[in-house]
Amino acid sequence: MSSDYQQVLDTIHRDVQPLLRQGKVASYIPQLSTVSPDHFGMAVFCLDGRTYTVGDADVKFSLQSITKLFAFALAFAREGDDVWKRVGREPSGNPFNSLVQLEYERGIPRNPFINAGALVITDILATRYVQAEIAVQQFARLLANEPAIDFDHTVAESERSTADRNTAMAHFMKDFGNFHNPVDIVIDAYCRQCSLTMTCAELAKAGSFLAQHGTIPWSGTQILDPSSSKRLNALMLTCGTYDAAGDFAYRVGLPAKSGVGGGILALMPGEASIAVWSPGLDEAGNSLAGTYALERFTTLTARSIF
Ligand code: GLN
């Protein structure tokens, strides 16, 4: 049972135009700053297979932290509750790249969606797989049913050359015994993983298993059991948009994961997954127009998880 969302998307596309230049395109990864702030794309993938798109929904963009969702889902599927020995599940209330909590919480990051937590997850994957980033890529290909999902090597190298803060975090966690592989190997894998690109249409499809109790809707492949999928949705709601998660839940009311490339993946459990992309970011590092678009979506459709 799904609605016709095309009209809603067309309305949103019109309404976001004045916002596109109000956000700030990420520049701490130099290559990301070359992307035009004028882009806006949105895709809704309904669990019955219908897809609605608008704007630049077929343009590839840098997933960045959205890959933390795929990396975590893969680690959670393989390791189960053991992941919680290495990372917490509380919102951090701090910027995604903050180091401060790591010291007094003894090298255990607050959650898998801030950089420190994602680095631990990549470390877990690096223990299990020969190349963690290839495991995440293969997983993303499976989820999107799209064999061409690939890295953007220019973005990966750009991030690698400015990765001092993430490298510092990894060394710090190693000192506390919460990092098992060589830091350089994990940072390399993490920068490549973050450089994966997708279109909104691909991303909405890739996230749809989390709207359907952990099972890929079109193939019936179970990725996570329903309970784990429900928990991952909760984690997205509370931690998926960094220290703006409270405001995002208030405005949008859907579990979501954002990235500094300007993408956001949001879930309507039991009904659809939604991907939006607009590169201009707000102060917390979430897409400014993308957040507004999702807010409009849940307002216009009178749907949210609440
Ligand atoms: N690769 C980015 C980083 O580690 C991801 C950050 C993000 O998207 N919030 O800084």
mmCIF file of N, CA and C in Angstrom, residues 171-302:
data_model
loop_
_atom_site.group_PDB
_atom_site.id
_atom_site.type_symbol
_atom_site.label_atom_id
_atom_site.label_comp_id
_atom_site.label_asym_id
_atom_site.label_seq_id
_atom_site.Cartn_x
_atom_site.Cartn_y
_atom_site.Cartn_z
ATOM 1 N N HIS A 171 44.834 6.289 16.586
ATOM 2 C CA HIS A 171 45.979 6.036 17.484
ATOM 3 C C HIS A 171 45.552 6.113 18.946
ATOM 4 N N PHE A 172 44.707 7.057 19.227
ATOM 5 C CA PHE A 172 44.227 7.243 20.598
ATOM 6 C C PHE A 172 43.482 5.991 21.071
ATOM 7 N N MET A 173 42.603 5.470 20.198
ATOM 8 C CA MET A 173 41.845 4.268 20.560
ATOM 9 C C MET A 173 42.760 3.059 20.670
ATOM 10 N N LYS A 174 43.799 3.039 19.851
ATOM 11 C CA LYS A 174 44.766 1.930 19.921
ATOM 12 C C LYS A 174 45.452 1.933 21.285
ATOM 13 N N ASP A 175 45.744 3.124 21.781
ATOM 14 C CA ASP A 175 46.379 3.233 23.085
ATOM 15 C C ASP A 175 45.483 2.644 24.181
ATOM 16 N N PHE A 176 44.161 2.760 24.004
ATOM 17 C CA PHE A 176 43.214 2.191 24.974
ATOM 18 C C PHE A 176 42.906 0.720 24.678
ATOM 19 N N GLY A 177 43.546 0.170 23.667
ATOM 20 C CA GLY A 177 43.331 -1.255 23.343
ATOM 21 C C GLY A 177 42.096 -1.504 22.486
ATOM 22 N N ASN A 178 41.507 -0.421 21.941
ATOM 23 C CA ASN A 178 40.283 -0.605 21.152
ATOM 24 C C ASN A 178 40.531 -0.434 19.653
ATOM 25 N N PHE A 179 41.686 -0.858 19.199
ATOM 26 C CA PHE A 179 42.005 -0.790 17.770
ATOM 27 C C PHE A 179 43.010 -1.892 17.507
ATOM 28 N N HIS A 180 42.676 -2.831 16.615
ATOM 29 C CA HIS A 180 43.492 -4.038 16.549
ATOM 30 C C HIS A 180 44.397 -4.129 15.329
ATOM 31 N N ASN A 181 44.064 -3.392 14.284
ATOM 32 C CA ASN A 181 44.864 -3.468 13.045
ATOM 33 C C ASN A 181 45.757 -2.230 12.918
ATOM 34 N N PRO A 182 46.765 -2.285 12.039
ATOM 35 C CA PRO A 182 47.609 -1.098 11.846
ATOM 36 C C PRO A 182 46.762 0.111 11.426
ATOM 37 N N VAL A 183 47.008 1.233 12.086
ATOM 38 C CA VAL A 183 46.191 2.427 11.857
ATOM 39 C C VAL A 183 46.172 2.813 10.372
ATOM 40 N N ASP A 184 47.314 2.803 9.724
ATOM 41 C CA ASP A 184 47.371 3.239 8.318
ATOM 42 C C ASP A 184 46.476 2.392 7.412
ATOM 43 N N ILE A 185 46.453 1.099 7.678
ATOM 44 C CA ILE A 185 45.628 0.207 6.846
ATOM 45 C C ILE A 185 44.145 0.539 7.023
ATOM 46 N N VAL A 186 43.745 0.767 8.269
ATOM 47 C CA VAL A 186 42.328 1.048 8.538
ATOM 48 C C VAL A 186 41.943 2.439 7.997
ATOM 49 N N ILE A 187 42.833 3.411 8.152
ATOM 50 C CA ILE A 187 42.522 4.756 7.631
ATOM 51 C C ILE A 187 42.404 4.706 6.100
ATOM 52 N N ASP A 188 43.290 3.982 5.460
ATOM 53 C CA ASP A 188 43.189 3.812 3.996
ATOM 54 C C ASP A 188 41.824 3.232 3.623
ATOM 55 N N ALA A 189 41.443 2.166 4.321
ATOM 56 C CA ALA A 189 40.170 1.494 4.025
ATOM 57 C C ALA A 189 39.001 2.434 4.286
ATOM 58 N N TYR A 190 39.067 3.166 5.394
ATOM 59 C CA TYR A 190 37.982 4.090 5.771
ATOM 60 C C TYR A 190 37.813 5.198 4.722
ATOM 61 N N CYS A 191 38.934 5.771 4.271
ATOM 62 C CA CYS A 191 38.846 6.857 3.270
ATOM 63 C C CYS A 191 38.268 6.327 1.955
ATOM 64 N N ARG A 192 38.623 5.115 1.597
ATOM 65 C CA ARG A 192 38.056 4.545 0.364
ATOM 66 C C ARG A 192 36.576 4.250 0.552
ATOM 67 N N GLN A 193 36.260 3.650 1.681
ATOM 68 C CA GLN A 193 34.854 3.335 1.974
ATOM 69 C C GLN A 193 34.002 4.598 1.882
ATOM 70 N N CYS A 194 34.466 5.692 2.494
ATOM 71 C CA CYS A 194 33.693 6.948 2.503
ATOM 72 C C CYS A 194 33.545 7.529 1.097
ATOM 73 N N SER A 195 34.443 7.157 0.185
ATOM 74 C CA SER A 195 34.406 7.738 -1.161
ATOM 75 C C SER A 195 33.433 7.015 -2.096
ATOM 76 N N LEU A 196 32.770 5.974 -1.604
ATOM 77 C CA LEU A 196 31.786 5.278 -2.461
ATOM 78 C C LEU A 196 30.754 6.286 -2.966
ATOM 79 N N THR A 197 30.350 6.121 -4.212
ATOM 80 C CA THR A 197 29.353 7.035 -4.774
ATOM 81 C C THR A 197 28.096 6.265 -5.153
ATOM 82 N N MET A 198 26.976 6.934 -5.045
ATOM 83 C CA MET A 198 25.696 6.384 -5.495
ATOM 84 C C MET A 198 24.833 7.545 -5.956
ATOM 85 N N THR A 199 23.785 7.228 -6.676
ATOM 86 C CA THR A 199 22.752 8.209 -6.977
ATOM 87 C C THR A 199 21.677 8.097 -5.887
ATOM 88 N N CYS A 200 20.795 9.085 -5.835
ATOM 89 C CA CYS A 200 19.683 8.992 -4.861
ATOM 90 C C CYS A 200 18.843 7.743 -5.128
ATOM 91 N N ALA A 201 18.607 7.455 -6.417
ATOM 92 C CA ALA A 201 17.776 6.293 -6.755
ATOM 93 C C ALA A 201 18.437 5.010 -6.238
ATOM 94 N N GLU A 202 19.751 4.906 -6.411
ATOM 95 C CA GLU A 202 20.470 3.717 -5.923
ATOM 96 C C GLU A 202 20.467 3.654 -4.398
ATOM 97 N N LEU A 203 20.675 4.806 -3.780
ATOM 98 C CA LEU A 203 20.767 4.831 -2.318
ATOM 99 C C LEU A 203 19.431 4.471 -1.667
ATOM 100 N N ALA A 204 18.348 5.005 -2.211
ATOM 101 C CA ALA A 204 17.037 4.686 -1.640
ATOM 102 C C ALA A 204 16.804 3.179 -1.714
ATOM 103 N N LYS A 205 17.197 2.593 -2.837
ATOM 104 C CA LYS A 205 17.033 1.150 -3.010
ATOM 105 C C LYS A 205 17.927 0.382 -2.017
ATOM 106 N N ALA A 206 19.176 0.855 -1.895
ATOM 107 C CA ALA A 206 20.132 0.158 -1.019
ATOM 108 C C ALA A 206 19.688 0.165 0.438
ATOM 109 N N GLY A 207 18.976 1.210 0.838
ATOM 110 C CA GLY A 207 18.553 1.298 2.239
ATOM 111 C C GLY A 207 17.247 0.598 2.530
ATOM 112 N N SER A 208 16.582 0.111 1.485
ATOM 113 C CA SER A 208 15.200 -0.358 1.674
ATOM 114 C C SER A 208 15.088 -1.575 2.593
ATOM 115 N N PHE A 209 16.161 -2.377 2.710
ATOM 116 C CA PHE A 209 16.053 -3.550 3.603
ATOM 117 C C PHE A 209 15.791 -3.128 5.048
ATOM 118 N N LEU A 210 16.253 -1.917 5.394
ATOM 119 C CA LEU A 210 16.045 -1.448 6.771
ATOM 120 C C LEU A 210 14.617 -0.959 7.002
ATOM 121 N N ALA A 211 13.891 -0.691 5.900
ATOM 122 C CA ALA A 211 12.475 -0.344 6.041
ATOM 123 C C ALA A 211 11.622 -1.613 6.049
ATOM 124 N N GLN A 212 12.236 -2.727 5.654
ATOM 125 C CA GLN A 212 11.487 -3.991 5.577
ATOM 126 C C GLN A 212 12.086 -5.042 6.529
ATOM 127 N N HIS A 213 12.229 -4.663 7.780
ATOM 128 C CA HIS A 213 12.621 -5.599 8.846
ATOM 129 C C HIS A 213 13.909 -6.355 8.526
ATOM 130 N N GLY A 214 14.841 -5.740 7.794
ATOM 131 C CA GLY A 214 16.143 -6.353 7.563
ATOM 132 C C GLY A 214 16.224 -7.230 6.327
ATOM 133 N N THR A 215 15.131 -7.298 5.546
ATOM 134 C CA THR A 215 15.119 -8.166 4.363
ATOM 135 C C THR A 215 15.004 -7.344 3.082
ATOM 136 N N ILE A 216 15.851 -7.639 2.095
ATOM 137 C CA ILE A 216 15.792 -6.921 0.816
ATOM 138 C C ILE A 216 14.446 -7.192 0.165
ATOM 139 N N PRO A 217 13.664 -6.127 -0.127
ATOM 140 C CA PRO A 217 12.272 -6.351 -0.556
ATOM 141 C C PRO A 217 12.134 -7.131 -1.862
ATOM 142 N N TRP A 218 13.013 -6.872 -2.829
ATOM 143 C CA TRP A 218 12.774 -7.515 -4.137
ATOM 144 C C TRP A 218 13.364 -8.910 -4.231
ATOM 145 N N SER A 219 14.342 -9.248 -3.370
ATOM 146 C CA SER A 219 14.962 -10.569 -3.496
ATOM 147 C C SER A 219 14.600 -11.493 -2.336
ATOM 148 N N GLY A 220 14.104 -10.909 -1.233
ATOM 149 C CA GLY A 220 13.792 -11.740 -0.065
ATOM 150 C C GLY A 220 15.024 -12.143 0.731
ATOM 151 N N THR A 221 16.197 -11.614 0.368
ATOM 152 C CA THR A 221 17.422 -11.947 1.105
ATOM 153 C C THR A 221 17.426 -11.266 2.466
ATOM 154 N N GLN A 222 17.577 -12.082 3.517
ATOM 155 C CA GLN A 222 17.618 -11.479 4.846
ATOM 156 C C GLN A 222 19.035 -11.021 5.177
ATOM 157 N N ILE A 223 19.176 -9.711 5.424
ATOM 158 C CA ILE A 223 20.478 -9.127 5.773
ATOM 159 C C ILE A 223 20.637 -9.083 7.277
ATOM 160 N N LEU A 224 19.597 -8.643 7.958
ATOM 161 C CA LEU A 224 19.571 -8.587 9.422
ATOM 162 C C LEU A 224 18.266 -9.221 9.883
ATOM 163 N N ASP A 225 18.264 -9.830 11.075
ATOM 164 C CA ASP A 225 16.990 -10.332 11.602
ATOM 165 C C ASP A 225 16.131 -9.117 11.996
ATOM 166 N N PRO A 226 14.820 -9.291 12.087
ATOM 167 C CA PRO A 226 13.933 -8.147 12.337
ATOM 168 C C PRO A 226 14.303 -7.347 13.587
ATOM 169 N N SER A 227 14.730 -8.031 14.617
ATOM 170 C CA SER A 227 15.068 -7.329 15.853
ATOM 171 C C SER A 227 16.298 -6.426 15.655
ATOM 172 N N SER A 228 17.321 -6.950 14.976
ATOM 173 C CA SER A 228 18.521 -6.142 14.722
ATOM 174 C C SER A 228 18.199 -4.964 13.813
ATOM 175 N N SER A 229 17.325 -5.193 12.842
ATOM 176 C CA SER A 229 16.942 -4.122 11.934
ATOM 177 C C SER A 229 16.201 -3.017 12.698
ATOM 178 N N LYS A 230 15.319 -3.431 13.587
ATOM 179 C CA LYS A 230 14.579 -2.467 14.413
ATOM 180 C C LYS A 230 15.564 -1.649 15.250
ATOM 181 N N ARG A 231 16.569 -2.312 15.788
ATOM 182 C CA ARG A 231 17.547 -1.611 16.623
ATOM 183 C C ARG A 231 18.403 -0.656 15.811
ATOM 184 N N LEU A 232 18.729 -1.065 14.596
ATOM 185 C CA LEU A 232 19.531 -0.175 13.741
ATOM 186 C C LEU A 232 18.722 1.067 13.349
ATOM 187 N N ASN A 233 17.419 0.886 13.147
ATOM 188 C CA ASN A 233 16.550 2.049 12.907
ATOM 189 C C ASN A 233 16.599 3.007 14.102
ATOM 190 N N ALA A 234 16.571 2.439 15.312
ATOM 191 C CA ALA A 234 16.609 3.279 16.524
ATOM 192 C C ALA A 234 17.918 4.051 16.602
ATOM 193 N N LEU A 235 18.989 3.372 16.228
ATOM 194 C CA LEU A 235 20.315 4.012 16.239
ATOM 195 C C LEU A 235 20.376 5.156 15.223
ATOM 196 N N MET A 236 19.749 4.955 14.080
ATOM 197 C CA MET A 236 19.718 6.022 13.068
ATOM 198 C C MET A 236 18.949 7.227 13.608
ATOM 199 N N LEU A 237 17.838 6.963 14.265
ATOM 200 C CA LEU A 237 17.031 8.073 14.778
ATOM 201 C C LEU A 237 17.804 8.871 15.825
ATOM 202 N N THR A 238 18.516 8.163 16.705
ATOM 203 C CA THR A 238 19.159 8.856 17.829
ATOM 204 C C THR A 238 20.563 9.365 17.507
ATOM 205 N N CYS A 239 21.239 8.756 16.529
ATOM 206 C CA CYS A 239 22.650 9.105 16.285
ATOM 207 C C CYS A 239 22.966 9.386 14.817
ATOM 208 N N GLY A 240 22.014 9.227 13.906
ATOM 209 C CA GLY A 240 22.334 9.234 12.471
ATOM 210 C C GLY A 240 22.639 10.593 11.880
ATOM 211 N N THR A 241 22.260 11.659 12.586
ATOM 212 C CA THR A 241 22.521 12.997 12.043
ATOM 213 C C THR A 241 23.361 13.813 13.036
ATOM 214 N N TYR A 242 24.293 13.094 13.687
ATOM 215 C CA TYR A 242 25.279 13.698 14.603
ATOM 216 C C TYR A 242 24.601 14.422 15.758
ATOM 217 N N ASP A 243 25.173 15.577 16.117
ATOM 218 C CA ASP A 243 24.620 16.273 17.280
ATOM 219 C C ASP A 243 23.375 17.090 16.923
ATOM 220 N N ALA A 244 22.857 16.892 15.694
ATOM 221 C CA ALA A 244 21.580 17.515 15.340
ATOM 222 C C ALA A 244 20.454 16.475 15.368
ATOM 223 N N ALA A 245 20.736 15.282 15.902
ATOM 224 C CA ALA A 245 19.746 14.191 15.820
ATOM 225 C C ALA A 245 18.430 14.560 16.503
ATOM 226 N N GLY A 246 18.489 15.307 17.591
ATOM 227 C CA GLY A 246 17.258 15.711 18.274
ATOM 228 C C GLY A 246 16.432 16.633 17.397
ATOM 229 N N ASP A 247 17.089 17.631 16.835
ATOM 230 C CA ASP A 247 16.385 18.590 15.977
ATOM 231 C C ASP A 247 15.859 17.897 14.715
ATOM 232 N N PHE A 248 16.640 16.967 14.191
ATOM 233 C CA PHE A 248 16.224 16.242 12.984
ATOM 234 C C PHE A 248 14.984 15.395 13.284
ATOM 235 N N ALA A 249 14.979 14.721 14.433
ATOM 236 C CA ALA A 249 13.803 13.912 14.814
ATOM 237 C C ALA A 249 12.590 14.812 14.997
ATOM 238 N N TYR A 250 12.823 15.981 15.557
ATOM 239 C CA TYR A 250 11.722 16.936 15.785
ATOM 240 C C TYR A 250 11.154 17.419 14.456
ATOM 241 N N ARG A 251 12.044 17.746 13.527
ATOM 242 C CA ARG A 251 11.584 18.326 12.259
ATOM 243 C C ARG A 251 11.106 17.273 11.261
ATOM 244 N N VAL A 252 11.818 16.151 11.187
ATOM 245 C CA VAL A 252 11.543 15.149 10.140
ATOM 246 C C VAL A 252 10.798 13.935 10.698
ATOM 247 N N GLY A 253 11.254 13.416 11.820
ATOM 248 C CA GLY A 253 10.551 12.294 12.443
ATOM 249 C C GLY A 253 10.770 10.954 11.770
ATOM 250 N N LEU A 254 11.922 10.789 11.122
ATOM 251 C CA LEU A 254 12.247 9.492 10.502
ATOM 252 C C LEU A 254 13.679 9.099 10.879
ATOM 253 N N PRO A 255 13.954 7.794 11.007
ATOM 254 C CA PRO A 255 15.347 7.358 11.169
ATOM 255 C C PRO A 255 16.124 7.751 9.913
ATOM 256 N N ALA A 256 17.355 8.220 10.087
ATOM 257 C CA ALA A 256 18.102 8.697 8.917
ATOM 258 C C ALA A 256 19.598 8.623 9.158
ATOM 259 N N LYS A 257 20.339 8.606 8.069
ATOM 260 C CA LYS A 257 21.800 8.715 8.155
ATOM 261 C C LYS A 257 22.261 9.717 7.103
ATOM 262 N N SER A 258 23.085 10.656 7.533
ATOM 263 C CA SER A 258 23.561 11.709 6.624
ATOM 264 C C SER A 258 25.054 11.555 6.351
ATOM 265 N N GLY A 259 25.548 12.316 5.386
ATOM 266 C CA GLY A 259 26.980 12.354 5.084
ATOM 267 C C GLY A 259 27.376 13.744 4.626
ATOM 268 N N VAL A 260 28.662 14.087 4.782
ATOM 269 C CA VAL A 260 29.100 15.440 4.402
ATOM 270 C C VAL A 260 29.140 15.667 2.888
ATOM 271 N N GLY A 261 28.880 14.627 2.106
ATOM 272 C CA GLY A 261 28.708 14.832 0.662
ATOM 273 C C GLY A 261 27.356 15.487 0.369
ATOM 274 N N GLY A 262 26.503 15.593 1.395
ATOM 275 C CA GLY A 262 25.191 16.239 1.238
ATOM 276 C C GLY A 262 24.042 15.269 1.048
ATOM 277 N N GLY A 263 24.311 13.984 1.203
ATOM 278 C CA GLY A 263 23.246 12.984 1.067
ATOM 279 C C GLY A 263 22.616 12.661 2.414
ATOM 280 N N ILE A 264 21.357 12.272 2.383
ATOM 281 C CA ILE A 264 20.676 11.741 3.576
ATOM 282 C C ILE A 264 19.805 10.565 3.124
ATOM 283 N N LEU A 265 19.919 9.456 3.847
ATOM 284 C CA LEU A 265 19.026 8.318 3.628
ATOM 285 C C LEU A 265 18.056 8.270 4.806
ATOM 286 N N ALA A 266 16.762 8.277 4.519
ATOM 287 C CA ALA A 266 15.757 8.235 5.588
ATOM 288 C C ALA A 266 14.822 7.055 5.343
ATOM 289 N N LEU A 267 14.238 6.536 6.427
ATOM 290 C CA LEU A 267 13.394 5.348 6.311
ATOM 291 C C LEU A 267 11.984 5.613 6.797
ATOM 292 N N MET A 268 11.017 5.117 6.026
ATOM 293 C CA MET A 268 9.634 5.056 6.500
ATOM 294 C C MET A 268 9.371 3.575 6.734
ATOM 295 N N PRO A 269 9.573 3.103 7.966
ATOM 296 C CA PRO A 269 9.510 1.657 8.212
ATOM 297 C C PRO A 269 8.198 1.049 7.727
ATOM 298 N N GLY A 270 8.335 -0.058 7.017
ATOM 299 C CA GLY A 270 7.153 -0.753 6.504
ATOM 300 C C GLY A 270 6.609 -0.168 5.216
ATOM 301 N N GLU A 271 7.192 0.938 4.747
ATOM 302 C CA GLU A 271 6.629 1.541 3.550
ATOM 303 C C GLU A 271 7.644 1.920 2.466
ATOM 304 N N ALA A 272 8.684 2.634 2.832
ATOM 305 C CA ALA A 272 9.575 3.154 1.782
ATOM 306 C C ALA A 272 10.904 3.595 2.374
ATOM 307 N N SER A 273 11.890 3.775 1.499
ATOM 308 C CA SER A 273 13.115 4.458 1.898
ATOM 309 C C SER A 273 13.299 5.652 0.973
ATOM 310 N N ILE A 274 13.879 6.700 1.508
ATOM 311 C CA ILE A 274 13.974 7.968 0.790
ATOM 312 C C ILE A 274 15.433 8.414 0.794
ATOM 313 N N ALA A 275 15.947 8.816 -0.361
ATOM 314 C CA ALA A 275 17.291 9.404 -0.409
ATOM 315 C C ALA A 275 17.173 10.805 -0.970
ATOM 316 N N VAL A 276 17.921 11.727 -0.364
ATOM 317 C CA VAL A 276 17.927 13.101 -0.851
ATOM 318 C C VAL A 276 19.372 13.560 -0.903
ATOM 319 N N TRP A 277 19.679 14.436 -1.847
ATOM 320 C CA TRP A 277 21.058 14.937 -1.974
ATOM 321 C C TRP A 277 21.048 16.404 -2.358
ATOM 322 N N SER A 278 21.747 17.167 -1.575
ATOM 323 C CA SER A 278 22.032 18.558 -1.908
ATOM 324 C C SER A 278 23.295 18.922 -1.133
ATOM 325 N N PRO A 279 24.361 19.346 -1.816
ATOM 326 C CA PRO A 279 25.678 19.405 -1.182
ATOM 327 C C PRO A 279 25.872 20.478 -0.106
ATOM 328 N N GLY A 280 25.050 21.528 -0.105
ATOM 329 C CA GLY A 280 25.229 22.582 0.898
ATOM 330 C C GLY A 280 24.830 22.079 2.284
ATOM 331 N N LEU A 281 25.728 22.249 3.267
ATOM 332 C CA LEU A 281 25.496 21.679 4.606
ATOM 333 C C LEU A 281 25.131 22.755 5.625
ATOM 334 N N ASP A 282 24.451 22.324 6.679
ATOM 335 C CA ASP A 282 24.231 23.222 7.820
ATOM 336 C C ASP A 282 25.415 23.081 8.780
ATOM 337 N N GLU A 283 25.311 23.725 9.938
ATOM 338 C CA GLU A 283 26.472 23.758 10.845
ATOM 339 C C GLU A 283 26.819 22.396 11.428
ATOM 340 N N ALA A 284 25.843 21.511 11.512
ATOM 341 C CA ALA A 284 26.119 20.181 12.075
ATOM 342 C C ALA A 284 26.695 19.229 11.018
ATOM 343 N N GLY A 285 26.718 19.668 9.750
ATOM 344 C CA GLY A 285 27.254 18.809 8.694
ATOM 345 C C GLY A 285 26.190 18.014 7.968
ATOM 346 N N ASN A 286 24.925 18.378 8.177
ATOM 347 C CA ASN A 286 23.829 17.714 7.449
ATOM 348 C C ASN A 286 23.378 18.607 6.299
ATOM 349 N N SER A 287 22.919 17.986 5.221
ATOM 350 C CA SER A 287 22.463 18.761 4.065
ATOM 351 C C SER A 287 21.337 19.707 4.485
ATOM 352 N N LEU A 288 21.527 20.987 4.201
ATOM 353 C CA LEU A 288 20.536 21.978 4.636
ATOM 354 C C LEU A 288 19.238 21.820 3.855
ATOM 355 N N ALA A 289 19.352 21.803 2.525
ATOM 356 C CA ALA A 289 18.141 21.651 1.708
ATOM 357 C C ALA A 289 17.584 20.231 1.833
ATOM 358 N N GLY A 290 18.473 19.260 2.028
ATOM 359 C CA GLY A 290 18.034 17.867 2.165
ATOM 360 C C GLY A 290 17.181 17.670 3.410
ATOM 361 N N THR A 291 17.617 18.271 4.516
ATOM 362 C CA THR A 291 16.836 18.163 5.756
ATOM 363 C C THR A 291 15.486 18.842 5.575
ATOM 364 N N TYR A 292 15.512 20.006 4.944
ATOM 365 C CA TYR A 292 14.255 20.732 4.704
ATOM 366 C C TYR A 292 13.323 19.894 3.810
ATOM 367 N N ALA A 293 13.908 19.273 2.790
ATOM 368 C CA ALA A 293 13.102 18.458 1.869
ATOM 369 C C ALA A 293 12.416 17.309 2.608
ATOM 370 N N LEU A 294 13.163 16.673 3.508
ATOM 371 C CA LEU A 294 12.570 15.559 4.266
ATOM 372 C C LEU A 294 11.516 16.073 5.251
ATOM 373 N N GLU A 295 11.771 17.233 5.809
ATOM 374 C CA GLU A 295 10.786 17.841 6.703
ATOM 375 C C GLU A 295 9.487 18.122 5.930
ATOM 376 N N ARG A 296 9.646 18.671 4.729
ATOM 377 C CA ARG A 296 8.460 18.939 3.895
ATOM 378 C C ARG A 296 7.762 17.632 3.533
ATOM 379 N N PHE A 297 8.565 16.606 3.243
ATOM 380 C CA PHE A 297 7.986 15.324 2.836
ATOM 381 C C PHE A 297 7.068 14.767 3.930
ATOM 382 N N THR A 298 7.572 14.754 5.168
ATOM 383 C CA THR A 298 6.743 14.163 6.229
ATOM 384 C C THR A 298 5.581 15.086 6.602
ATOM 385 N N THR A 299 5.739 16.384 6.336
ATOM 386 C CA THR A 299 4.632 17.313 6.598
ATOM 387 C C THR A 299 3.547 17.159 5.533
ATOM 388 N N LEU A 300 3.988 17.160 4.262
ATOM 389 C CA LEU A 300 3.007 17.088 3.161
ATOM 390 C C LEU A 300 2.269 15.741 3.138
ATOM 391 N N THR A 301 2.960 14.688 3.537
ATOM 392 C CA THR A 301 2.319 13.369 3.491
ATOM 393 C C THR A 301 1.681 13.004 4.831
ATOM 394 N N ALA A 302 1.906 13.849 5.831
ATOM 395 C CA ALA A 302 1.432 13.562 7.198
ATOM 396 C C ALA A 302 1.929 12.198 7.675
#
